[in-house]
mmCIF file of C-alpha atoms and ligand atoms in Angstrom:
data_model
loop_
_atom_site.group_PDB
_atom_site.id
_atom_site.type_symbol
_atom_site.label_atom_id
_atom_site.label_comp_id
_atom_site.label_asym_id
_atom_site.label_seq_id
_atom_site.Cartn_x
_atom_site.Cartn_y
_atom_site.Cartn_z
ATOM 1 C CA UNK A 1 100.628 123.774 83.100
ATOM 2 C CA UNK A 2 104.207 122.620 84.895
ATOM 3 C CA UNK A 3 105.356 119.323 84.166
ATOM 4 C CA UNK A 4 105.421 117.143 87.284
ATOM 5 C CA UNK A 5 108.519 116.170 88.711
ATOM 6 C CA UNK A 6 110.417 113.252 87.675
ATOM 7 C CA UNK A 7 113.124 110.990 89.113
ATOM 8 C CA UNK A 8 115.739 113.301 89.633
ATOM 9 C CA UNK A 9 113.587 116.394 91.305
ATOM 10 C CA UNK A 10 112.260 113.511 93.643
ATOM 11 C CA UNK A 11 115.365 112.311 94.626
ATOM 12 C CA UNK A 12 116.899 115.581 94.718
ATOM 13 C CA UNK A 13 114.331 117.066 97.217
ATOM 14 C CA UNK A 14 114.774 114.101 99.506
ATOM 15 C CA UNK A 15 118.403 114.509 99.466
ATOM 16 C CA UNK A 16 118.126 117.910 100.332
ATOM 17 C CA UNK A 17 116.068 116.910 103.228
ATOM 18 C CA UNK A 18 117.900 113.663 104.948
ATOM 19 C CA UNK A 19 121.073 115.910 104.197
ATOM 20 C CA UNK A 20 119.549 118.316 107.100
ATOM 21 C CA UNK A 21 117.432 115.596 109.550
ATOM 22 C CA UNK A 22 119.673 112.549 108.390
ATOM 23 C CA UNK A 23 117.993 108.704 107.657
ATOM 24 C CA UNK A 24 114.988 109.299 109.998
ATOM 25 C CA UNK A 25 114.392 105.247 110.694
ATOM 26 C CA UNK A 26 110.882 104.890 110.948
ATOM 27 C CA UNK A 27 108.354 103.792 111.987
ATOM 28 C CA UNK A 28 108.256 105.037 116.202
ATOM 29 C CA UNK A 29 107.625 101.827 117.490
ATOM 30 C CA UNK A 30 109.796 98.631 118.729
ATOM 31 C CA UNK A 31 107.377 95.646 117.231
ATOM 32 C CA UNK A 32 105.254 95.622 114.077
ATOM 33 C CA UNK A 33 102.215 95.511 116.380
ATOM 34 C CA UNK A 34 102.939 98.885 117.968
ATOM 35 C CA UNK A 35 103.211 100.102 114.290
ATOM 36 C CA UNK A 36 100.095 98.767 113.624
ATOM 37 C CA UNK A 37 98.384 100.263 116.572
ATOM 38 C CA UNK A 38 100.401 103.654 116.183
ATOM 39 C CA UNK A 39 98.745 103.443 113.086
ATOM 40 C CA UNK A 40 95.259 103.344 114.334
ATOM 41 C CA UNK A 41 95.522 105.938 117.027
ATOM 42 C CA UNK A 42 97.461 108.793 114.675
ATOM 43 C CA UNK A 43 94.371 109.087 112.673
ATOM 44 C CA UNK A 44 93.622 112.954 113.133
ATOM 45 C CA UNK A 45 95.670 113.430 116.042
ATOM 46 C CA UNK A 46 99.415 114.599 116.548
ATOM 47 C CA UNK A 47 102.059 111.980 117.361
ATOM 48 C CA UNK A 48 102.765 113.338 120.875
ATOM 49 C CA UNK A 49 98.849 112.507 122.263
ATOM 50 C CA UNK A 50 99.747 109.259 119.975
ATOM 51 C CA UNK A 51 103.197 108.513 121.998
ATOM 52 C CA UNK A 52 100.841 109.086 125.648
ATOM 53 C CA UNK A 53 98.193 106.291 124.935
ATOM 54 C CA UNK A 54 100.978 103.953 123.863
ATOM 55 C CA UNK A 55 103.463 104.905 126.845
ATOM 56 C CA UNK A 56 99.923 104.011 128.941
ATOM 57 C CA UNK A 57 99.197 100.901 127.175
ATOM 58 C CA UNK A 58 102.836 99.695 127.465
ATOM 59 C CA UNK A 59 102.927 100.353 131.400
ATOM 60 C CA UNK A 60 99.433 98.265 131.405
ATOM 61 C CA UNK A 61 101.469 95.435 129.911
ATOM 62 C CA UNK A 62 98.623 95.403 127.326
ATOM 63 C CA UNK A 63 100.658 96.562 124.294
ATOM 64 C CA UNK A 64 100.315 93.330 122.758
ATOM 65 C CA UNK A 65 97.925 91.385 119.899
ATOM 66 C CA UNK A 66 96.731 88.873 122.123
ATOM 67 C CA UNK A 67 95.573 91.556 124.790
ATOM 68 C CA UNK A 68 94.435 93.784 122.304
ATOM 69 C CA UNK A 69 92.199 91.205 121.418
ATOM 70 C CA UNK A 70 90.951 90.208 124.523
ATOM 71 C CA UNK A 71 90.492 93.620 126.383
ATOM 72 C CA UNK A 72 87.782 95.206 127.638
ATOM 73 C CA UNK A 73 86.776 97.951 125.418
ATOM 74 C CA UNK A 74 86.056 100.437 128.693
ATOM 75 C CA UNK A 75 89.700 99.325 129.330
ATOM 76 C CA UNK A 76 91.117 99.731 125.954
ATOM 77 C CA UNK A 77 88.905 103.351 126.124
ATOM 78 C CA UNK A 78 90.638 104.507 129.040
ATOM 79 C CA UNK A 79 93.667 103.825 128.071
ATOM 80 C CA UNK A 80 93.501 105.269 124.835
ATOM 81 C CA UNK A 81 92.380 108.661 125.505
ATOM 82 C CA UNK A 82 94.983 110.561 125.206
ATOM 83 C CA UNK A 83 95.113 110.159 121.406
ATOM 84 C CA UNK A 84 91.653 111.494 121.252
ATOM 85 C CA UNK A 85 88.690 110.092 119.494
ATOM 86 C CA UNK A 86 89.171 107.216 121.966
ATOM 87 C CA UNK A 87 85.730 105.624 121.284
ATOM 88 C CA UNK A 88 86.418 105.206 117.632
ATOM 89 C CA UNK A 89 90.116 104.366 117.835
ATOM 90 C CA UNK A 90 89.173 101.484 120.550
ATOM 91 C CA UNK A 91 86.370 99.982 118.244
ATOM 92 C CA UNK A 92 88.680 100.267 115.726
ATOM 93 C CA UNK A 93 91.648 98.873 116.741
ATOM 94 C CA UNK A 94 89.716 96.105 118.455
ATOM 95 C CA UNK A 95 88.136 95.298 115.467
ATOM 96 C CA UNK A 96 91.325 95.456 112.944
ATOM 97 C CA UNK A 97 92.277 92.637 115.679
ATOM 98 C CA UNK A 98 89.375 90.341 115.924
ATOM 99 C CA UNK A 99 89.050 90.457 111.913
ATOM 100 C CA UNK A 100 92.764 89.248 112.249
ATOM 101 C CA UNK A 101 92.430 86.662 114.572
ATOM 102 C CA UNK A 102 89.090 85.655 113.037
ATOM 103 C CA UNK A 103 91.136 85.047 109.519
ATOM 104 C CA UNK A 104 94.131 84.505 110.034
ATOM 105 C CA UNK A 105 94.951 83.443 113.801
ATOM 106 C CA UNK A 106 98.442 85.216 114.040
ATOM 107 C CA UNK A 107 99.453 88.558 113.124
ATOM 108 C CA UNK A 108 102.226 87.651 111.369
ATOM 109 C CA UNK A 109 100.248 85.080 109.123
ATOM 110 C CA UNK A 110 98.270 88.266 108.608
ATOM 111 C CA UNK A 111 101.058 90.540 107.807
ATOM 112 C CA UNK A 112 102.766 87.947 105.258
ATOM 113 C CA UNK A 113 100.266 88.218 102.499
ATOM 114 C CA UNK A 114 101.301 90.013 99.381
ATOM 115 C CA UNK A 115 101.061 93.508 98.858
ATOM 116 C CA UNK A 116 97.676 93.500 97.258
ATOM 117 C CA UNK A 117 95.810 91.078 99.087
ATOM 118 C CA UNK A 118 96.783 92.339 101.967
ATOM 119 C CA UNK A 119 95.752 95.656 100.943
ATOM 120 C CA UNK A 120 92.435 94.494 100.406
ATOM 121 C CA UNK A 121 92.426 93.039 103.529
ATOM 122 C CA UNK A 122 93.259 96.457 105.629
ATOM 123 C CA UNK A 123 91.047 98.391 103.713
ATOM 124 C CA UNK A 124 87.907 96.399 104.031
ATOM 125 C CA UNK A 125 88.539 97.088 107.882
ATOM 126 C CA UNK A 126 86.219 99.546 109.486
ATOM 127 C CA UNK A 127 88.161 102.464 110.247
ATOM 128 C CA UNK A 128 90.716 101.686 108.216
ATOM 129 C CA UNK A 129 91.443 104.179 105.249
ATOM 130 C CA UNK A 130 93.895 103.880 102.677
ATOM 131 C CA UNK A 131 96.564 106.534 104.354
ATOM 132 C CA UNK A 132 96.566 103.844 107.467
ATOM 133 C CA UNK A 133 96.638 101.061 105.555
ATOM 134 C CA UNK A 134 99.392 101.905 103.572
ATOM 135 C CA UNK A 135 101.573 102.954 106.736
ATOM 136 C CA UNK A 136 100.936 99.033 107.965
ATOM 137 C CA UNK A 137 102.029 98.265 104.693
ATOM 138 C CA UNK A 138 105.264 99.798 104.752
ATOM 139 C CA UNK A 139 106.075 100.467 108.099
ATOM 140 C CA UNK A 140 104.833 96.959 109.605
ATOM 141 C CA UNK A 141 104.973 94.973 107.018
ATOM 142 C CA UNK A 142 108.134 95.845 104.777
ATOM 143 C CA UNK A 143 105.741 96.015 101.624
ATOM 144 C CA UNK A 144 107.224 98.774 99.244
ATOM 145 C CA UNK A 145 103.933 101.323 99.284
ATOM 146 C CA UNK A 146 104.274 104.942 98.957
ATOM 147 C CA UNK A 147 102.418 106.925 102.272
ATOM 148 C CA UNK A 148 100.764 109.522 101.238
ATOM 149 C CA UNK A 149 99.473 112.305 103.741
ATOM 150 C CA UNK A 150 98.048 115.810 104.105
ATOM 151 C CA UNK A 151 101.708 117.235 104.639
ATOM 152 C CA UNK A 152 103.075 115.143 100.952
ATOM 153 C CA UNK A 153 100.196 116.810 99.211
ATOM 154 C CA UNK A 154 100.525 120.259 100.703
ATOM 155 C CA UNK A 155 104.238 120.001 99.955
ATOM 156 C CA UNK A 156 104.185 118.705 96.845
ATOM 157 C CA UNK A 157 101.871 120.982 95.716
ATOM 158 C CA UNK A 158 104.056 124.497 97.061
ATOM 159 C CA UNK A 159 107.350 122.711 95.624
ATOM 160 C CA UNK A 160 106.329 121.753 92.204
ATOM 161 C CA UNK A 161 102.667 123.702 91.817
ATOM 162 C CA UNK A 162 101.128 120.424 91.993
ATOM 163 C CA UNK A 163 96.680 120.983 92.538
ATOM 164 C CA UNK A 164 96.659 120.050 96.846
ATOM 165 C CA UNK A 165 93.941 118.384 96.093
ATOM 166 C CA UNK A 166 95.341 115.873 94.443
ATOM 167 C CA UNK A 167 93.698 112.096 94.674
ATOM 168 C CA UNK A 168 95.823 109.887 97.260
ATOM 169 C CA UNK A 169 96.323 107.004 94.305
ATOM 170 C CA UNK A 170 97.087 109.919 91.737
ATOM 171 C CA UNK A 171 100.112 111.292 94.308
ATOM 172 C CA UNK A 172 100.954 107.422 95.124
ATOM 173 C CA UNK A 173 101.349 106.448 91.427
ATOM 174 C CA UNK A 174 103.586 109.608 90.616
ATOM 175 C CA UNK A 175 105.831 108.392 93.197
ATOM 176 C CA UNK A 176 105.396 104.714 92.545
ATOM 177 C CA UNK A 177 106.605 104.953 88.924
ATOM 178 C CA UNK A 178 109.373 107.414 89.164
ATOM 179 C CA UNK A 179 111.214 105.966 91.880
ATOM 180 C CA UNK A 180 112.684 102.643 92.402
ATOM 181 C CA UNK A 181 110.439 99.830 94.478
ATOM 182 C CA UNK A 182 112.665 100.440 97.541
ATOM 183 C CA UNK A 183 111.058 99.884 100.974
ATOM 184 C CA UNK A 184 113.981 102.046 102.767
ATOM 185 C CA UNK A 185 113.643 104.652 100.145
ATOM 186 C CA UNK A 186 109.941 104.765 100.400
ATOM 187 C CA UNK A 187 109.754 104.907 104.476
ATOM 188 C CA UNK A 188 112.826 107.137 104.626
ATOM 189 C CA UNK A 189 110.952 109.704 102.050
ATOM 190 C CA UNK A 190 107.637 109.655 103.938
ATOM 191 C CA UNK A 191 109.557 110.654 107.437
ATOM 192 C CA UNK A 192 111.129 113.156 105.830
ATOM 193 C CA UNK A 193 108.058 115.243 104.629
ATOM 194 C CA UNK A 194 106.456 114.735 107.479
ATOM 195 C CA UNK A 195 109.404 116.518 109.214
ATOM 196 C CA UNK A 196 109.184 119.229 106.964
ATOM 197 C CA UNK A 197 105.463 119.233 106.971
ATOM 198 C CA UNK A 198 105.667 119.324 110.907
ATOM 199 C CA UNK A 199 108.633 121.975 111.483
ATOM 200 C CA UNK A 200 108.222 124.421 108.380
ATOM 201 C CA UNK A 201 105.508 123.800 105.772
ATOM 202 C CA UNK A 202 102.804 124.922 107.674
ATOM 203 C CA UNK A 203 99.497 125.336 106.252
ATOM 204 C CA UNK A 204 98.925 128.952 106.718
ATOM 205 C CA UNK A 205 101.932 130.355 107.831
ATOM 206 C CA UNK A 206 104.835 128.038 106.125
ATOM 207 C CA UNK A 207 108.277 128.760 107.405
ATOM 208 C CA UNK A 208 110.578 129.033 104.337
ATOM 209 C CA UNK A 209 113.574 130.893 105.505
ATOM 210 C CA UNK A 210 115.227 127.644 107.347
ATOM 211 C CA UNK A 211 113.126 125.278 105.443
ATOM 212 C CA UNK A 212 116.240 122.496 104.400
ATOM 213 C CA UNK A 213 114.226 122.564 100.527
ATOM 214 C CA UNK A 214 113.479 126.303 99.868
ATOM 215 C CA UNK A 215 115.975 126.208 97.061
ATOM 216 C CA UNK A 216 114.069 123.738 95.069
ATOM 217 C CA UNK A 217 110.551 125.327 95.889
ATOM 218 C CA UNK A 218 108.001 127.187 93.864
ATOM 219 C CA UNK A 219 106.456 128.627 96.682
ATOM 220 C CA UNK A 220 109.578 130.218 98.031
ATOM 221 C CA UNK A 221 111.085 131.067 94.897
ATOM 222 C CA UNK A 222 107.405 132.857 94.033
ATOM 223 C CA UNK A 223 107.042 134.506 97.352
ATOM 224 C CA UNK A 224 111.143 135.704 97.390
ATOM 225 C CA UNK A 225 111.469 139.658 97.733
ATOM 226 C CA UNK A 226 115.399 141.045 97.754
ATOM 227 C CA UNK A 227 116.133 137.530 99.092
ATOM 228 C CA UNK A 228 113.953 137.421 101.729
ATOM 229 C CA UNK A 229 111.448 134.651 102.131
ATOM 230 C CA UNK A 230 107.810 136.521 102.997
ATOM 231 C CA UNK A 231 106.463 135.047 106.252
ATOM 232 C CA UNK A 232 103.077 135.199 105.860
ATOM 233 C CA UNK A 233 101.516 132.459 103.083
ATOM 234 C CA UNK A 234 99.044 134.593 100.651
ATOM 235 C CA UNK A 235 95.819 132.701 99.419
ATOM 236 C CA UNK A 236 96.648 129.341 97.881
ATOM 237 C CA UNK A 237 94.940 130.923 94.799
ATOM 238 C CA UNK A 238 97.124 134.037 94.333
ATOM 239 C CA UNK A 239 100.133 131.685 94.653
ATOM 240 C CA UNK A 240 98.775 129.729 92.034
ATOM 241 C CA UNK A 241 98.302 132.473 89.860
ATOM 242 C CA UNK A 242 101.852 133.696 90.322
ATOM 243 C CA UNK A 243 103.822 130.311 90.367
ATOM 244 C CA UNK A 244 102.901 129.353 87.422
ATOM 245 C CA UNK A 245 104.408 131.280 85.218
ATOM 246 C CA UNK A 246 107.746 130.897 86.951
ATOM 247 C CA UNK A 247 110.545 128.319 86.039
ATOM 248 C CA UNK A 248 111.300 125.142 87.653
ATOM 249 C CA UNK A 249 113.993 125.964 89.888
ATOM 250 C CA UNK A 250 115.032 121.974 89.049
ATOM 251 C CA UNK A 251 114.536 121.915 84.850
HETATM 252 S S1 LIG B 1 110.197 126.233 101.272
HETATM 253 FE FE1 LIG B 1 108.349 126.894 102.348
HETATM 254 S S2 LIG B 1 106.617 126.343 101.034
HETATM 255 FE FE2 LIG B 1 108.433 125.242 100.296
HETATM 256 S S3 LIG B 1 108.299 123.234 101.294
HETATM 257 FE FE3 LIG B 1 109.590 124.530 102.577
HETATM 258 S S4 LIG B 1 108.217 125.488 104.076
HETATM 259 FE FE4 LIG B 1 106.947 124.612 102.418
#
């Protein structure tokens, strides 16, 4: 069994990263709101049918709390399409609204809470799981909160042979207790694997060769023949089976 990673192959991996896409400055939005609703509407969807329905929303001056509240749902439906699932997302957004206006009257009385309570709060939210939640967290609220998503897990668990399916508060503490409580650290680290998630760690076919972190990674160290990264990703078991009997590149 491989030790998982501490401090200093954390760190390490997202220097390797920002030293290739620089400090990434997240969240895409101007106002907490649109983080908020960004939030909502990138739930199993990419970010560029995300970036339509907010561009539409935005030119129907409806981009807003207030409006959000008090739209039509057929409106807020239409408008919302591109990001797919429009039904849901509407409902849900429109609901994560109401319950805030309902409890709390403004959204920044909302957002002030402490980290826990406020927590609660999101996650008692239909629609709202704890991957979302945690992005209002960090991203619209400035709590420090660890995001975890499908492309930490798959990353983490090529780099450092870490099991994919990991639980989400498992991956969260690991990160939570080896690095320090730092809001720009933690939404600076998300971006980043998300950019390698997006633009090289593919799920079937991960592109390793210009990947800014191959040199740390089990996967590409494992899969490495006269130098050469393979292309092709073999079955997640058969990596398994090889990877783990090779050393941390990082110990
Ligand atoms: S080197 Fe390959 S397997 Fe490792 S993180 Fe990068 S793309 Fe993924």
């Amino acid at each position: 069994m491989k030790a998982l990673p501490d401090e200093r192959a954390l760190m390490r991996l997202y220097s390797l990263s920002k030293a290739r896409f620089g400090f990434l400055d997240w969240w895409p939005g101007d106002t907490k709101f649109e983080v908020i609703v960004g939030a909502i509407l990138t739930q199993q969807t990419s970010w560029s049918n995300v970036a339509k329905a907010i561009k539409a929303l935005k030119k129907a001056k409806k981009l807003d709390f207030s409006s959000i509240c008090s739209i039509k749902t057929e409106e807020l439906e239409r408008l919302i399409r591109p990001s797919g699932y429009y039904r849901q997302k509407a409902a849900r957004l429109k609901g994560l609204c109401l319950y805030i206006k309902g409890a709390h009257s403004t959204l920044d009385s909302f957002l002030s809470q402490d980290k826990g309570t406020l927590r609660a709060e999101l996650l008692s939210v239909n629609g709202v799981g704890k991957e979302t939640a945690d992005s209002i967290l960090l991203y619209a609220a400035g709590k420090p909160i660890f995001v975890i998503d499908a492309y930490t897990k798959r990353i983490m668990s090529r780099v450092f042979g870490m099991p994919e399916s990991i639980a989400y508060d498992d991956l969260q503490d690991l990160f939570q207790t080896r690095l320090k409580k730092s809001v720009r650290l933690y939404n600076d680290m998300h971006a980043q694997f998300v950019e390698i998630g997006k633009g090289y760690c593919k799920k079937t076919s991960p592109l390793c060769s210009g990947c800014p972190i191959k040199g740390i990674c089990a996967y590409a160290n494992a899969h490495r023949i006269d130098g050469k990264v393979q292309g092709k990703m073999q079955s997640h078991l058969k990596y398994r089976m090889r990877a783990i009997p090779i050393t941390n590149p990082l110990s």
